[in-house]
mmCIF file of C-alpha atoms in Angstrom:
data_model
loop_
_atom_site.group_PDB
_atom_site.id
_atom_site.type_symbol
_atom_site.label_atom_id
_atom_site.label_comp_id
_atom_site.label_asym_id
_atom_site.label_seq_id
_atom_site.Cartn_x
_atom_site.Cartn_y
_atom_site.Cartn_z
ATOM 1 C CA UNK D 900 186.121 -21.853 97.851
ATOM 2 C CA UNK D 901 182.653 -20.740 98.811
ATOM 3 C CA UNK D 902 181.779 -17.135 98.165
ATOM 4 C CA UNK D 903 179.890 -15.345 100.907
ATOM 5 C CA UNK D 904 177.424 -12.688 99.996
ATOM 6 C CA UNK D 905 177.238 -9.584 102.090
ATOM 7 C CA UNK D 906 174.011 -7.844 102.767
ATOM 8 C CA UNK D 907 173.858 -4.362 101.279
ATOM 9 C CA UNK D 908 173.825 -1.691 103.969
ATOM 10 C CA UNK D 909 170.582 0.241 104.372
ATOM 11 C CA UNK D 910 170.693 3.694 102.892
ATOM 12 C CA UNK D 911 170.260 6.497 105.362
ATOM 13 C CA UNK D 912 167.409 8.876 104.728
ATOM 14 C CA UNK D 913 168.713 11.921 102.875
ATOM 15 C CA UNK D 914 167.047 14.980 104.409
ATOM 16 C CA UNK D 915 168.074 18.457 103.272
ATOM 17 C CA UNK D 916 170.619 19.804 105.739
ATOM 18 C CA UNK D 917 169.893 23.086 107.510
ATOM 19 C CA UNK D 918 172.624 25.471 108.562
ATOM 20 C CA UNK D 919 173.085 25.805 112.306
ATOM 21 C CA UNK D 920 175.046 27.954 114.777
ATOM 22 C CA UNK D 921 178.437 28.947 113.260
ATOM 23 C CA UNK D 922 177.439 27.984 109.711
ATOM 24 C CA UNK D 923 174.869 30.800 109.457
ATOM 25 C CA UNK D 924 176.342 33.885 107.790
ATOM 26 C CA UNK D 925 173.358 36.092 106.930
ATOM 27 C CA UNK D 926 173.389 39.130 109.219
ATOM 28 C CA UNK D 927 170.103 40.392 110.106
ATOM 29 C CA UNK D 928 167.854 37.381 110.697
ATOM 30 C CA UNK D 929 164.209 37.006 111.637
ATOM 31 C CA UNK D 930 164.233 35.095 114.917
ATOM 32 C CA UNK D 931 161.674 32.706 116.376
ATOM 33 C CA UNK D 932 162.529 31.750 119.947
ATOM 34 C CA UNK D 933 162.345 28.312 121.615
ATOM 35 C CA UNK D 934 158.698 28.902 122.665
ATOM 36 C CA UNK D 935 157.662 29.546 119.060
ATOM 37 C CA UNK D 936 157.174 33.289 119.555
ATOM 38 C CA UNK D 937 158.205 35.724 116.834
ATOM 39 C CA UNK D 938 161.029 37.907 118.222
ATOM 40 C CA UNK D 939 161.575 39.936 115.054
ATOM 41 C CA UNK D 940 164.536 41.017 112.969
ATOM 42 C CA UNK D 941 167.756 41.090 115.001
ATOM 43 C CA UNK D 942 171.501 40.790 114.444
ATOM 44 C CA UNK D 943 173.156 37.396 114.033
ATOM 45 C CA UNK D 944 175.475 37.710 117.058
ATOM 46 C CA UNK D 945 172.540 38.672 119.275
ATOM 47 C CA UNK D 946 170.522 35.674 117.993
ATOM 48 C CA UNK D 947 173.463 33.322 118.660
ATOM 49 C CA UNK D 948 173.820 34.734 122.173
ATOM 50 C CA UNK D 949 170.102 34.165 122.871
ATOM 51 C CA UNK D 950 170.365 30.552 121.658
ATOM 52 C CA UNK D 951 173.480 29.955 123.757
ATOM 53 C CA UNK D 952 171.869 31.410 126.893
ATOM 54 C CA UNK D 953 168.975 28.937 126.601
ATOM 55 C CA UNK D 954 171.365 26.050 125.809
ATOM 56 C CA UNK D 955 169.895 25.303 122.385
ATOM 57 C CA UNK D 956 170.987 25.724 118.762
ATOM 58 C CA UNK D 957 170.258 28.494 116.279
ATOM 59 C CA UNK D 958 168.951 26.820 113.104
ATOM 60 C CA UNK D 959 168.334 28.555 109.768
ATOM 61 C CA UNK D 960 164.847 27.250 108.921
ATOM 62 C CA UNK D 961 164.133 29.292 105.789
ATOM 63 C CA UNK D 962 167.397 30.361 104.106
ATOM 64 C CA UNK D 963 165.776 31.779 100.952
ATOM 65 C CA UNK D 964 163.629 34.332 102.796
ATOM 66 C CA UNK D 965 164.798 37.942 102.957
ATOM 67 C CA UNK D 966 166.092 38.160 105.703
ATOM 68 C CA UNK D 967 166.502 34.437 106.516
ATOM 69 C CA UNK D 968 164.307 32.945 109.240
ATOM 70 C CA UNK D 969 166.155 31.328 112.148
ATOM 71 C CA UNK D 970 164.711 29.352 115.018
ATOM 72 C CA UNK D 971 166.077 28.461 118.437
ATOM 73 C CA UNK D 972 165.684 24.710 118.985
ATOM 74 C CA UNK D 973 167.510 21.446 119.661
ATOM 75 C CA UNK D 974 169.164 20.639 116.316
ATOM 76 C CA UNK D 975 169.439 16.877 116.948
ATOM 77 C CA UNK D 976 165.734 16.543 117.750
ATOM 78 C CA UNK D 977 164.903 18.745 114.762
ATOM 79 C CA UNK D 978 166.896 16.517 112.378
ATOM 80 C CA UNK D 979 165.304 13.377 113.832
ATOM 81 C CA UNK D 980 161.781 14.787 113.426
ATOM 82 C CA UNK D 981 162.545 15.865 109.849
ATOM 83 C CA UNK D 982 163.903 12.426 108.906
ATOM 84 C CA UNK D 983 160.860 10.747 110.452
ATOM 85 C CA UNK D 984 158.468 13.063 108.571
ATOM 86 C CA UNK D 985 160.333 12.486 105.287
ATOM 87 C CA UNK D 986 160.194 8.708 105.774
ATOM 88 C CA UNK D 987 156.472 8.818 106.571
ATOM 89 C CA UNK D 988 155.710 10.954 103.498
ATOM 90 C CA UNK D 989 157.701 8.580 101.316
ATOM 91 C CA UNK D 990 155.870 5.513 102.642
ATOM 92 C CA UNK D 991 152.480 7.117 101.963
ATOM 93 C CA UNK D 992 153.227 7.721 98.286
ATOM 94 C CA UNK D 993 151.218 5.409 96.091
ATOM 95 C CA UNK D 994 153.239 3.718 93.377
ATOM 96 C CA UNK D 995 151.140 2.760 90.373
ATOM 97 C CA UNK D 996 152.645 0.070 88.203
ATOM 98 C CA UNK D 997 151.543 -1.216 84.829
ATOM 99 C CA UNK D 998 150.611 -4.892 84.721
ATOM 100 C CA UNK D 999 150.339 -6.782 81.466
ATOM 101 C CA UNK D 1000 147.697 -9.124 80.093
ATOM 102 C CA UNK D 1001 148.669 -10.781 76.829
ATOM 103 C CA UNK D 1002 146.111 -12.516 74.636
ATOM 104 C CA UNK D 1003 146.479 -14.213 71.290
ATOM 105 C CA UNK D 1004 144.288 -14.150 68.213
ATOM 106 C CA UNK D 1005 143.216 -17.773 68.789
ATOM 107 C CA UNK D 1006 142.887 -17.619 72.602
ATOM 108 C CA UNK D 1007 139.925 -19.770 73.681
ATOM 109 C CA UNK D 1008 136.980 -18.591 75.819
ATOM 110 C CA UNK D 1009 138.114 -20.191 79.091
ATOM 111 C CA UNK D 1010 141.563 -18.646 78.738
ATOM 112 C CA UNK D 1011 139.961 -15.285 77.966
ATOM 113 C CA UNK D 1012 137.820 -15.470 81.125
ATOM 114 C CA UNK D 1013 140.944 -16.301 83.125
ATOM 115 C CA UNK D 1014 142.773 -13.300 81.614
ATOM 116 C CA UNK D 1015 139.678 -11.153 82.223
ATOM 117 C CA UNK D 1016 139.655 -12.073 85.932
ATOM 118 C CA UNK D 1017 143.371 -11.343 86.104
ATOM 119 C CA UNK D 1018 142.889 -7.891 84.535
ATOM 120 C CA UNK D 1019 139.974 -7.140 86.883
ATOM 121 C CA UNK D 1020 142.133 -8.115 89.868
ATOM 122 C CA UNK D 1021 144.892 -5.741 88.705
ATOM 123 C CA UNK D 1022 142.388 -2.911 88.204
ATOM 124 C CA UNK D 1023 140.834 -3.547 91.638
ATOM 125 C CA UNK D 1024 144.278 -3.166 93.225
ATOM 126 C CA UNK D 1025 144.660 0.217 91.497
ATOM 127 C CA UNK D 1026 147.213 -0.789 88.866
ATOM 128 C CA UNK D 1027 147.140 0.113 85.206
ATOM 129 C CA UNK D 1028 146.725 -2.792 82.792
ATOM 130 C CA UNK D 1029 148.362 -3.105 79.386
ATOM 131 C CA UNK D 1030 146.260 -5.404 77.211
ATOM 132 C CA UNK D 1031 148.208 -6.647 74.210
ATOM 133 C CA UNK D 1032 147.471 -9.076 71.437
ATOM 134 C CA UNK D 1033 150.411 -10.736 69.718
ATOM 135 C CA UNK D 1034 150.145 -11.673 66.051
ATOM 136 C CA UNK D 1035 152.340 -14.491 64.757
ATOM 137 C CA UNK D 1036 153.010 -15.532 61.176
ATOM 138 C CA UNK D 1037 149.887 -15.521 59.019
ATOM 139 C CA UNK D 1038 147.859 -13.933 61.829
ATOM 140 C CA UNK D 1039 149.416 -10.599 60.824
ATOM 141 C CA UNK D 1040 147.105 -10.561 57.804
ATOM 142 C CA UNK D 1041 144.044 -10.414 60.124
ATOM 143 C CA UNK D 1042 144.626 -7.103 61.883
ATOM 144 C CA UNK D 1043 140.909 -6.282 61.899
ATOM 145 C CA UNK D 1044 140.207 -9.473 63.900
ATOM 146 C CA UNK D 1045 142.924 -8.534 66.388
ATOM 147 C CA UNK D 1046 141.312 -5.126 67.011
ATOM 148 C CA UNK D 1047 137.915 -6.807 67.410
ATOM 149 C CA UNK D 1048 139.371 -9.253 69.954
ATOM 150 C CA UNK D 1049 140.801 -6.438 72.077
ATOM 151 C CA UNK D 1050 137.558 -4.413 71.979
ATOM 152 C CA UNK D 1051 135.546 -7.551 72.854
ATOM 153 C CA UNK D 1052 137.954 -8.269 75.744
ATOM 154 C CA UNK D 1053 137.528 -4.701 77.049
ATOM 155 C CA UNK D 1054 133.723 -4.928 76.757
ATOM 156 C CA UNK D 1055 133.643 -8.095 78.881
ATOM 157 C CA UNK D 1056 135.467 -6.439 81.801
ATOM 158 C CA UNK D 1057 133.056 -5.828 84.693
ATOM 159 C CA UNK D 1058 135.264 -3.454 86.699
ATOM 160 C CA UNK D 1059 134.881 0.230 85.712
ATOM 161 C CA UNK D 1060 137.937 1.545 83.865
ATOM 162 C CA UNK D 1061 139.087 4.345 81.594
ATOM 163 C CA UNK D 1062 141.325 3.947 78.555
ATOM 164 C CA UNK D 1063 144.584 5.844 78.836
ATOM 165 C CA UNK D 1064 145.826 4.827 75.395
ATOM 166 C CA UNK D 1065 143.590 3.823 72.526
ATOM 167 C CA UNK D 1066 144.249 0.612 70.622
ATOM 168 C CA UNK D 1067 147.440 1.167 68.680
ATOM 169 C CA UNK D 1068 149.618 -0.945 66.447
ATOM 170 C CA UNK D 1069 153.128 -2.027 67.367
ATOM 171 C CA UNK D 1070 155.405 -4.370 65.374
ATOM 172 C CA UNK D 1071 154.166 -7.589 67.015
ATOM 173 C CA UNK D 1072 150.456 -6.762 67.210
ATOM 174 C CA UNK D 1073 148.189 -4.292 69.045
ATOM 175 C CA UNK D 1074 148.001 -2.936 72.571
ATOM 176 C CA UNK D 1075 146.034 -0.567 74.776
ATOM 177 C CA UNK D 1076 146.453 0.709 78.326
ATOM 178 C CA UNK D 1077 143.530 0.932 80.738
ATOM 179 C CA UNK D 1078 143.419 2.352 84.255
ATOM 180 C CA UNK D 1079 140.916 2.094 87.123
ATOM 181 C CA UNK D 1080 138.401 4.913 87.536
#
């Protein structure tokens, strides 16, 4: 029998929930009316009555303030605008990932130029690059050559970069992390 795969449902944007109308319990509140004007510090029942008379909701905008700040507005539109702003902020965040370039002790010049171009492409895109050299078998006796190979590789790069981690030893060889300037 053939198994059908279901598509995972999209996650809804989790925006911090604000208290509104009957869920507000703090009794004097600083009120901002539907026009954006500062009304001042008034009682909670009076603020609810003002919101009801206009046909809008009383929303607690800043609950940690003393006294809490409440605003008269349409709660549905407010939630929609907040979710949209949160989504836009999240999409504008730049995610930097670390790409890897692995060279060997006996890697030939053409292969090194290919790896060099690859590393330069990663740096140009704004990613960090982890350059590692793997030592196998008897190559482990030539650790000084491995360090020289990595430094020579870094010197041949034409894109400006800064080293985030110096050349350090790990069980299989050496590595370093470079980032674009």
